């Protein structure tokens, strides 16, 4: 027991045991044998046909097989080196794959007509058709006018009063706009995509038939004339596309199934945050 060799041996064994405790186990090597089956070759052929609408030539097939083998070799070498450990992209991909595997779409049955109608009654707003507007505008650029753009627009409003159509070439009002001055039959989203959400919201509050403003957008200030406006509408259950409602119903059930499945999985873990512990 006094032999130093035995002391060093005991310390070495203790360190080795500690290493196995604190170090995560390495995955077993997948081996050095790579075998492609006839099914693998059929999958390669089908993938090529889906892209090119024909079978690969013999030379192309040989290249595809070599690429498949290369991918498998590099994959196995990466596993051997532990490159899959603590990789955010791999973690995210595996999490997505597990979500896909746990999503049991076959368990989601079709709704009965009564269930579909009852569900639609509480979700009819999401099937509303958007309002539409036809308008023209005169633009006042902050780049050209600076802080006076809004004031200049207010002064120009008097010039436009009573004018019902596009301005004549002799009317010197406003600045050149990069797109157009007249927009027929636009939805709120289409207007917001160009002028911004605030402009779209203000536009649909105006009354047709007269020049109004100034209305601010993300591009500057505008005097606006509404030619036509139709408000959005919510269809009745008899008017709506039943297949569209059914698809939305199934999507909601599928989302609820994902939440329930994840809650059951999460219950097996303890999530520890700084200074607290959440079961």
CSV table of C-alpha atoms in Angstrom, one decimal, residues 7 38 63 134 148-149 153 156 168 198 213 215 219 225 263 279:
chain,number,residue,atom,x,y,z
A,7,UNK,CA,-0.9,5.5,-5.6
A,38,UNK,CA,-31.8,-1.1,-54.7
A,63,UNK,CA,-22.1,10.7,-60.4
A,134,UNK,CA,-59.9,53.6,-55.7
A,148,UNK,CA,-42.8,72.7,-44.8
A,149,UNK,CA,-44.1,69.7,-46.7
A,153,UNK,CA,-50.0,70.4,-48.6
A,156,UNK,CA,-52.5,73.4,-51.8
A,168,UNK,CA,-54.1,69.4,-65.6
A,198,UNK,CA,-50.7,54.3,-40.9
A,213,UNK,CA,-55.7,65.7,-46.2
A,215,UNK,CA,-52.4,62.4,-45.0
A,219,UNK,CA,-42.8,58.6,-47.9
A,225,UNK,CA,-59.3,62.0,-53.3
A,263,UNK,CA,-46.7,19.8,-22.9
A,279,UNK,CA,-41.0,22.1,-13.4
